[in-house]
């Protein structure tokens, strides 16, 4: 009975906080902009979410929840690193109930993971009903919500309207598919930044639209100063050139750091180790109610889906094991690469997000020995391939094939993939020879 009484008291407090938050959104002045008042139905729905959060909460003294893991030493901070929270209150005050957080980030930075975490763990006002709330996330439910965007409800956004990988300077001048009717002023961009050293390695495995010189492919990204990069963000727009893959990382992320409007910048590493804290803070910033710790879904399976994302295992367990290994972080990099990185990237990014990369540390891990000796076999294995008399083929004999850097390596013992799937991959196909 005592615990039930405390729960009722907590419900009352949470209800009052939610009510105050939503009412406060009415008191804003934005010229002649129309203010959409929260409806009784949306307020009641928010209150029900708050009740569920409290009722499902376990006693504090026994709480150990998924998503609260201790970060790897190389990324350890007292709390998750989130840039831009000082702008949250103004964003909530100057927007309606239709406001939404939306993911942004370079390729291979965890944007799919972020939007899925938010979708499953952040209840927003005036939500559109979708299959996803019933734990059945799929493309059809996302498209369904997008079509509902002009009705009484507001859809969940899988990405910023200008395209999650596109530069922030495209805001308002370009709209991704089914996003043209989304009001960009109601969108809170949440950009994901990733450790440049591990991001380079990810790009070497799967470069997507960023085509760059790999030098000795087996030792990618070294030499870093020879990784001239060209990105065609959209087919209808001219390609953009960067002096190196490091310049791409620096310039794209610095633009979000310098953006003057409401925005958050979060670390990919915090999505792995401080998952619940990071997602909850983003959710609250956008005006939502985060899931209770005992109900929080950390997305243990791979966040990426479809053949177009390549071979590598991207599950939560695989990622935490990979990115906690500091030796692998410096793999294939020489002293000259680290010097080049520190000379040419925005130092604010390295300092703010704790991505220090030093020659001294590399030498402690590797000594004076070269970190990479070119080996074609090792390079193929890193892509999920093995040599054969017919050319590279998948290591997994049960696989239909492996997509690596825009080339599809087919399993010669399997039937050719249907044309529709091959066309979806948008890749050059490499038949065994």
Coordinates of C-alpha atoms in Angstrom, one line a residue:
X1 CA 0.0 0.0 0.0
X2 CA 2.8 2.4 0.8
X3 CA 4.4 1.7 -2.6
X4 CA 1.1 2.3 -4.3
X5 CA 0.7 5.6 -2.5
X6 CA 4.1 6.7 -3.7
X7 CA 3.3 5.7 -7.2
X8 CA 0.1 7.8 -7.2
X9 CA 2.0 10.8 -5.9
X10 CA 4.6 10.4 -8.6
X11 CA 1.8 10.2 -11.2
X12 CA 0.4 13.4 -10.0
X13 CA 3.8 15.1 -10.1
X14 CA 4.5 13.8 -13.6
X15 CA 1.1 14.8 -14.8
X16 CA 1.6 18.3 -13.5
X17 CA 5.0 18.6 -15.1
X18 CA 3.7 17.5 -18.5
X19 CA 0.7 19.8 -18.2
X20 CA 2.9 22.7 -17.4
X21 CA 5.3 21.9 -20.2
X22 CA 2.5 21.8 -22.8
X23 CA 0.8 24.9 -21.5
X24 CA 4.0 26.8 -21.5
X25 CA 4.3 26.1 -25.3
X26 CA 1.3 28.5 -25.7
X27 CA 3.2 31.5 -24.4
X28 CA 5.4 32.3 -27.3
X29 CA 5.6 35.3 -29.7
X30 CA 6.8 34.6 -33.2
X31 CA 5.4 37.5 -35.3
X32 CA 2.1 36.4 -36.9
X33 CA 2.8 32.7 -36.6
X34 CA -0.2 30.6 -35.7
X35 CA 0.1 28.8 -32.4
X36 CA -1.4 25.3 -32.3
X37 CA -2.8 24.7 -28.8
X38 CA -2.6 21.2 -27.4
X39 CA -5.9 19.4 -27.6
X40 CA -7.6 17.7 -24.6
X41 CA -7.0 14.3 -26.4
X42 CA -3.3 14.9 -26.8
X43 CA -2.9 16.0 -23.2
X44 CA -4.8 12.9 -22.0
X45 CA -2.6 10.7 -24.1
X46 CA 0.5 12.3 -22.7
X47 CA -0.8 11.8 -19.2
X48 CA -1.4 8.1 -19.9
X49 CA 2.2 7.8 -21.1
X50 CA 3.3 9.4 -17.8
X51 CA 1.2 6.9 -15.8
X52 CA 2.7 4.0 -17.7
X53 CA 6.2 5.3 -17.0
X54 CA 5.7 5.5 -13.3
X55 CA 3.8 2.2 -12.9
X56 CA 6.5 0.3 -14.7
X57 CA 9.3 1.8 -12.8
X58 CA 11.2 -0.6 -10.5
X59 CA 12.4 0.4 -7.0
X60 CA 15.5 2.6 -7.3
X61 CA 17.6 0.5 -5.1
X62 CA 17.2 -2.6 -7.4
X63 CA 17.5 -0.8 -10.7
X64 CA 20.1 -1.9 -13.3
X65 CA 18.9 -1.1 -16.7
X66 CA 20.0 -1.7 -20.3
X67 CA 21.5 1.4 -21.9
X68 CA 23.3 2.5 -18.8
X69 CA 26.6 0.7 -19.4
X70 CA 29.9 2.3 -18.4
X71 CA 31.6 3.7 -21.6
X72 CA 34.9 2.3 -22.9
X73 CA 37.8 4.1 -21.3
X74 CA 38.7 6.0 -24.4
X75 CA 35.3 7.7 -24.5
X76 CA 34.6 8.0 -20.8
X77 CA 33.0 11.2 -19.6
X78 CA 30.9 11.9 -16.5
X79 CA 27.8 12.3 -18.7
X80 CA 26.9 11.9 -22.3
X81 CA 28.3 14.7 -24.5
X82 CA 25.4 16.6 -26.1
X83 CA 26.0 20.0 -27.6
X84 CA 23.1 22.5 -27.9
X85 CA 20.8 21.8 -24.9
X86 CA 20.9 25.5 -24.0
X87 CA 18.6 26.1 -27.0
X88 CA 16.0 23.5 -26.1
X89 CA 13.7 25.7 -24.1
X90 CA 13.6 28.3 -26.8
X91 CA 12.8 25.6 -29.4
X92 CA 9.9 24.2 -27.3
X93 CA 8.6 27.8 -26.6
X94 CA 8.6 28.8 -30.3
X95 CA 7.1 25.6 -31.8
X96 CA 3.8 23.8 -31.7
X97 CA 2.9 20.3 -30.6
X98 CA 3.9 19.2 -34.1
X99 CA 7.6 19.6 -33.3
X100 CA 9.7 16.6 -33.9
X101 CA 13.4 15.6 -33.4
X102 CA 15.1 14.2 -36.6
X103 CA 18.4 12.5 -37.2
X104 CA 21.3 13.8 -39.2
X105 CA 24.8 12.7 -39.7
X106 CA 27.5 11.6 -42.2
X107 CA 27.4 8.0 -43.6
X108 CA 28.3 5.3 -41.1
X109 CA 27.6 7.5 -38.0
X110 CA 24.6 5.7 -36.5
X111 CA 21.7 7.8 -37.9
X112 CA 19.5 4.7 -38.3
X113 CA 20.3 3.7 -34.7
X114 CA 19.3 7.2 -33.4
X115 CA 16.0 7.4 -35.2
X116 CA 15.0 3.9 -34.2
X117 CA 15.9 4.6 -30.5
X118 CA 13.8 7.8 -30.5
X119 CA 10.9 6.1 -32.3
X120 CA 10.7 3.3 -29.7
X121 CA 11.6 5.3 -26.6
X122 CA 10.3 8.8 -27.0
X123 CA 6.5 9.6 -26.9
X124 CA 5.7 12.9 -28.6
X125 CA 2.5 14.9 -28.5
X126 CA 0.0 14.6 -31.4
X127 CA 1.6 11.4 -32.6
X128 CA 0.3 9.6 -35.7
X129 CA -0.7 6.0 -34.9
X130 CA 1.7 3.5 -36.5
X131 CA 2.6 -0.2 -36.5
X132 CA 6.0 0.8 -35.0
X133 CA 4.4 1.5 -31.6
X134 CA 3.4 -2.1 -31.6
X135 CA 7.1 -3.2 -32.0
X136 CA 6.7 -3.8 -35.7
X137 CA 9.1 -1.4 -37.3
X138 CA 9.2 -1.6 -41.1
X139 CA 9.4 0.7 -44.1
X140 CA 5.6 0.6 -44.7
X141 CA 4.9 2.1 -41.2
X142 CA 7.3 4.9 -41.8
X143 CA 5.8 5.7 -45.2
X144 CA 2.3 5.5 -43.6
X145 CA 3.3 8.1 -41.0
X146 CA 4.8 10.4 -43.7
X147 CA 1.5 10.4 -45.6
X148 CA -0.3 11.4 -42.4
X149 CA 1.9 14.4 -42.0
X150 CA -0.7 17.0 -43.2
X151 CA -3.6 15.7 -41.0
X152 CA -4.5 16.2 -37.4
X153 CA -1.4 14.2 -36.3
X154 CA 2.2 14.8 -36.9
X155 CA 4.4 12.0 -38.2
X156 CA 7.6 10.7 -36.7
X157 CA 10.6 11.8 -38.8
X158 CA 13.3 9.3 -39.8
X159 CA 15.6 12.1 -40.9
X160 CA 15.8 15.8 -41.2
X161 CA 13.6 17.1 -44.1
X162 CA 16.7 18.2 -46.1
X163 CA 18.2 14.7 -46.0
X164 CA 20.1 13.3 -43.1
X165 CA 23.4 13.0 -44.9
X166 CA 23.2 16.3 -46.7
X167 CA 25.0 19.4 -45.3
X168 CA 22.9 21.6 -42.9
X169 CA 23.3 24.4 -45.4
X170 CA 20.6 22.6 -47.5
X171 CA 18.0 23.3 -44.9
X172 CA 15.0 24.9 -46.5
X173 CA 16.3 24.5 -50.1
X174 CA 16.1 20.7 -50.5
X175 CA 13.5 18.2 -49.3
X176 CA 13.9 14.5 -49.1
X177 CA 11.2 12.2 -50.4
X178 CA 7.8 12.7 -48.7
X179 CA 9.3 15.5 -46.7
X180 CA 8.3 18.5 -48.8
X181 CA 5.3 19.5 -46.6
X182 CA 7.2 19.2 -43.3
X183 CA 7.8 22.6 -41.7
X184 CA 11.5 22.8 -41.1
X185 CA 10.9 25.3 -38.3
X186 CA 9.2 22.6 -36.3
X187 CA 12.2 20.2 -36.7
X188 CA 15.0 19.7 -34.1
X189 CA 18.0 18.4 -36.0
X190 CA 20.0 15.9 -34.0
X191 CA 23.4 15.4 -35.7
X192 CA 25.4 12.3 -34.8
X193 CA 29.2 12.7 -34.8
X194 CA 31.5 9.7 -34.7
X195 CA 35.2 9.3 -33.7
X196 CA 37.1 10.2 -36.9
X197 CA 39.5 7.3 -36.5
X198 CA 36.8 4.6 -36.4
X199 CA 34.7 6.5 -38.9
X200 CA 37.6 6.3 -41.4
X201 CA 37.7 2.6 -41.0
X202 CA 33.9 2.3 -41.5
X203 CA 34.2 4.4 -44.7
X204 CA 37.0 2.1 -46.0
X205 CA 34.5 -0.8 -45.7
X206 CA 31.5 1.1 -47.1
X207 CA 32.0 4.5 -48.6
X208 CA 28.4 5.1 -49.9
X209 CA 28.3 8.4 -51.9
X210 CA 31.8 9.6 -50.7
X211 CA 34.2 8.3 -53.3
X212 CA 37.8 8.7 -52.2
X213 CA 41.3 7.5 -53.1
X214 CA 42.2 4.5 -51.0
X215 CA 45.9 4.5 -51.7
X216 CA 47.0 1.0 -50.6
X217 CA 43.5 -0.3 -50.2
X218 CA 44.6 -3.0 -47.7
X219 CA 45.8 -0.2 -45.4
X220 CA 43.0 2.3 -45.8
X221 CA 42.8 5.1 -44.8
X222 CA 46.6 5.4 -44.8
X223 CA 48.1 7.5 -46.3
X224 CA 45.5 10.0 -45.1
X225 CA 46.8 12.9 -47.1
X226 CA 46.1 11.0 -50.3
X227 CA 42.4 10.4 -49.7
X228 CA 41.0 13.1 -51.9
X229 CA 37.3 12.8 -51.7
X230 CA 34.3 13.6 -53.9
X231 CA 30.8 13.5 -52.7
X232 CA 27.7 13.6 -54.9
X233 CA 25.1 14.4 -52.3
X234 CA 22.4 14.3 -54.9
X235 CA 22.5 13.2 -58.6
X236 CA 21.0 16.4 -59.8
X237 CA 23.5 18.6 -58.0
X238 CA 27.2 19.0 -58.7
X239 CA 29.7 16.8 -56.8
X240 CA 31.6 18.5 -53.9
X241 CA 35.3 18.0 -53.6
X242 CA 37.3 17.6 -50.3
X243 CA 41.1 17.6 -49.9
X244 CA 40.8 14.4 -47.9
X245 CA 38.3 12.1 -46.1
X246 CA 39.4 14.0 -42.9
X247 CA 38.4 17.3 -44.4
X248 CA 34.9 15.9 -45.2
X249 CA 34.5 14.7 -41.6
X250 CA 35.6 18.1 -40.2
X251 CA 33.7 20.4 -42.5
X252 CA 30.4 18.5 -42.4
X253 CA 30.4 18.3 -38.6
X254 CA 31.7 21.8 -38.0
X255 CA 28.8 23.2 -40.0
X256 CA 26.3 21.6 -37.5
X257 CA 28.5 22.9 -34.6
X258 CA 28.3 26.4 -36.0
X259 CA 24.6 26.3 -37.0
X260 CA 22.9 29.2 -35.2
X261 CA 19.4 27.6 -34.9
X262 CA 18.1 24.9 -32.6
X263 CA 20.1 21.7 -33.0
X264 CA 21.7 19.0 -30.9
X265 CA 25.0 17.2 -31.7
X266 CA 25.4 13.8 -30.0
X267 CA 28.2 11.2 -30.0
X268 CA 27.7 7.9 -31.7
X269 CA 29.7 6.3 -28.8
X270 CA 27.1 7.6 -26.3
X271 CA 24.4 5.9 -28.3
X272 CA 26.2 2.7 -27.6
X273 CA 27.2 3.1 -24.0
X274 CA 25.0 5.8 -22.5
X275 CA 22.0 5.0 -24.7
X276 CA 19.2 5.7 -22.2
X277 CA 20.7 9.0 -21.0
X278 CA 21.4 10.3 -24.5
X279 CA 18.0 9.4 -25.9
X280 CA 16.1 10.7 -22.9
X281 CA 17.8 14.0 -23.0
X282 CA 17.2 14.4 -26.7
X283 CA 13.5 13.4 -26.2
X284 CA 13.0 16.0 -23.4
X285 CA 14.7 18.7 -25.4
X286 CA 12.2 18.1 -28.2
X287 CA 9.3 18.2 -25.8
X288 CA 8.6 14.5 -25.5
X289 CA 8.3 11.9 -22.7
X290 CA 11.1 9.3 -22.6
X291 CA 10.4 5.7 -21.9
X292 CA 10.7 4.4 -18.3
X293 CA 14.1 2.7 -17.7
X294 CA 12.5 -0.7 -17.3
X295 CA 10.8 -0.3 -20.7
X296 CA 13.7 1.2 -22.6
X297 CA 14.6 -0.6 -25.8
X298 CA 18.3 -0.4 -26.7
X299 CA 17.9 -1.9 -30.2
X300 CA 20.2 -4.9 -29.8
X301 CA 20.0 -6.1 -33.4
X302 CA 21.5 -4.3 -36.3
X303 CA 20.1 -0.8 -36.9
X304 CA 20.9 -1.0 -40.6
X305 CA 18.7 -3.0 -42.9
X306 CA 18.9 -4.0 -46.5
X307 CA 21.5 -5.3 -48.9
X308 CA 22.6 -1.7 -49.7
X309 CA 24.4 -1.5 -46.3
X310 CA 27.0 -4.1 -47.0
X311 CA 28.4 -7.1 -45.1
X312 CA 29.6 -5.9 -41.7
X313 CA 27.8 -6.9 -38.6
X314 CA 26.4 -3.8 -37.0
X315 CA 24.6 -5.2 -34.0
X316 CA 25.0 -3.5 -30.6
X317 CA 27.2 -6.3 -29.2
X318 CA 29.5 -6.2 -32.2
X319 CA 29.7 -2.4 -32.1
X320 CA 30.5 -2.2 -28.4
X321 CA 33.2 -4.9 -28.8
X322 CA 34.8 -3.2 -31.8
X323 CA 34.8 0.4 -30.6
X324 CA 36.1 -0.4 -27.1
X325 CA 39.3 -1.7 -28.6
X326 CA 41.8 1.2 -28.6
X327 CA 44.4 -0.8 -30.6
X328 CA 41.9 -1.2 -33.4
X329 CA 41.1 2.5 -33.2
X330 CA 44.7 3.3 -34.3
X331 CA 44.9 0.3 -36.8
X332 CA 46.4 1.1 -40.2
X333 CA 47.3 4.7 -39.1
X334 CA 50.9 6.0 -39.2
X335 CA 52.4 8.9 -37.3
X336 CA 52.1 11.0 -40.5
X337 CA 48.4 10.3 -40.7
X338 CA 47.8 11.5 -37.1
X339 CA 49.8 14.6 -37.7
X340 CA 47.8 15.3 -40.8
X341 CA 44.5 14.8 -38.9
X342 CA 45.4 17.2 -36.1
X343 CA 46.7 19.8 -38.6
X344 CA 43.6 19.8 -40.8
X345 CA 40.5 19.1 -38.8
X346 CA 38.6 21.5 -36.6
X347 CA 40.2 21.2 -33.1
X348 CA 36.9 22.0 -31.5
X349 CA 35.4 18.7 -32.6
X350 CA 38.3 16.7 -31.2
X351 CA 38.2 18.6 -27.9
X352 CA 34.5 18.8 -27.4
X353 CA 33.7 15.2 -28.1
X354 CA 36.9 13.6 -26.6
X355 CA 38.4 12.3 -29.8
X356 CA 42.1 12.9 -29.1
X357 CA 44.4 11.1 -31.5
X358 CA 48.1 11.4 -30.7
X359 CA 51.3 10.0 -32.1
X360 CA 52.5 9.1 -28.6
X361 CA 49.5 6.9 -27.9
X362 CA 49.9 5.2 -31.2
X363 CA 53.5 4.4 -30.5
X364 CA 52.6 3.1 -27.0
X365 CA 50.2 0.6 -28.7
X366 CA 52.3 -0.3 -31.8
X367 CA 55.8 0.7 -31.0
X368 CA 58.0 1.6 -34.1
X369 CA 56.6 -1.2 -36.2
X370 CA 54.5 -0.1 -39.2
X371 CA 50.8 -0.6 -38.3
X372 CA 50.0 -2.1 -41.7
X373 CA 51.7 -4.5 -44.1
X374 CA 49.7 -4.7 -47.3
X375 CA 47.9 -8.1 -47.5
X376 CA 45.3 -8.7 -50.1
X377 CA 43.9 -11.7 -48.2
X378 CA 43.5 -9.7 -45.0
X379 CA 41.9 -6.9 -47.0
X380 CA 39.4 -9.2 -48.6
X381 CA 38.6 -10.8 -45.2
X382 CA 37.8 -7.4 -43.8
X383 CA 35.2 -7.1 -46.6
X384 CA 33.7 -10.5 -46.0
X385 CA 35.4 -12.0 -49.0
X386 CA 38.0 -14.6 -49.9
X387 CA 40.2 -15.2 -53.0
X388 CA 39.3 -17.9 -55.4
X389 CA 40.2 -18.9 -59.0
X390 CA 37.2 -17.0 -60.1
X391 CA 38.0 -13.9 -58.2
X392 CA 36.8 -12.6 -54.8
X393 CA 33.8 -14.5 -53.5
X394 CA 31.9 -14.3 -50.2
X395 CA 33.5 -16.1 -47.1
X396 CA 30.0 -17.2 -46.1
X397 CA 29.1 -19.9 -48.5
X398 CA 25.4 -19.5 -47.8
X399 CA 25.5 -15.8 -48.7
X400 CA 24.0 -14.6 -52.0
X401 CA 26.8 -12.1 -52.2
X402 CA 28.6 -9.2 -50.6
X403 CA 28.3 -5.5 -51.4
X404 CA 31.5 -3.7 -50.8
X405 CA 32.2 -0.1 -51.9
X406 CA 29.6 -0.1 -54.6
X407 CA 30.6 -3.5 -56.1
X408 CA 28.5 -6.6 -55.6
X409 CA 30.5 -9.8 -55.3
X410 CA 28.2 -12.6 -56.2
X411 CA 28.3 -16.1 -54.8
X412 CA 28.9 -18.3 -57.9
X413 CA 27.1 -21.2 -56.3
X414 CA 23.9 -19.2 -55.8
X415 CA 21.3 -18.1 -58.3
X416 CA 21.6 -14.5 -59.5
X417 CA 19.7 -12.1 -57.4
X418 CA 16.4 -10.8 -58.7
X419 CA 16.8 -7.7 -60.9
X420 CA 14.7 -5.6 -58.5
X421 CA 17.1 -6.3 -55.6
X422 CA 20.1 -5.6 -57.8
X423 CA 18.6 -2.4 -59.0
X424 CA 17.9 -1.4 -55.4
X425 CA 21.5 -1.9 -54.5
X426 CA 22.4 0.7 -57.1
X427 CA 25.8 -1.0 -57.4
X428 CA 28.2 -2.1 -60.2
X429 CA 28.0 -5.9 -60.2
X430 CA 31.1 -7.9 -60.2
X431 CA 30.5 -11.4 -61.7
X432 CA 33.1 -14.0 -60.7
X433 CA 35.7 -14.7 -63.3

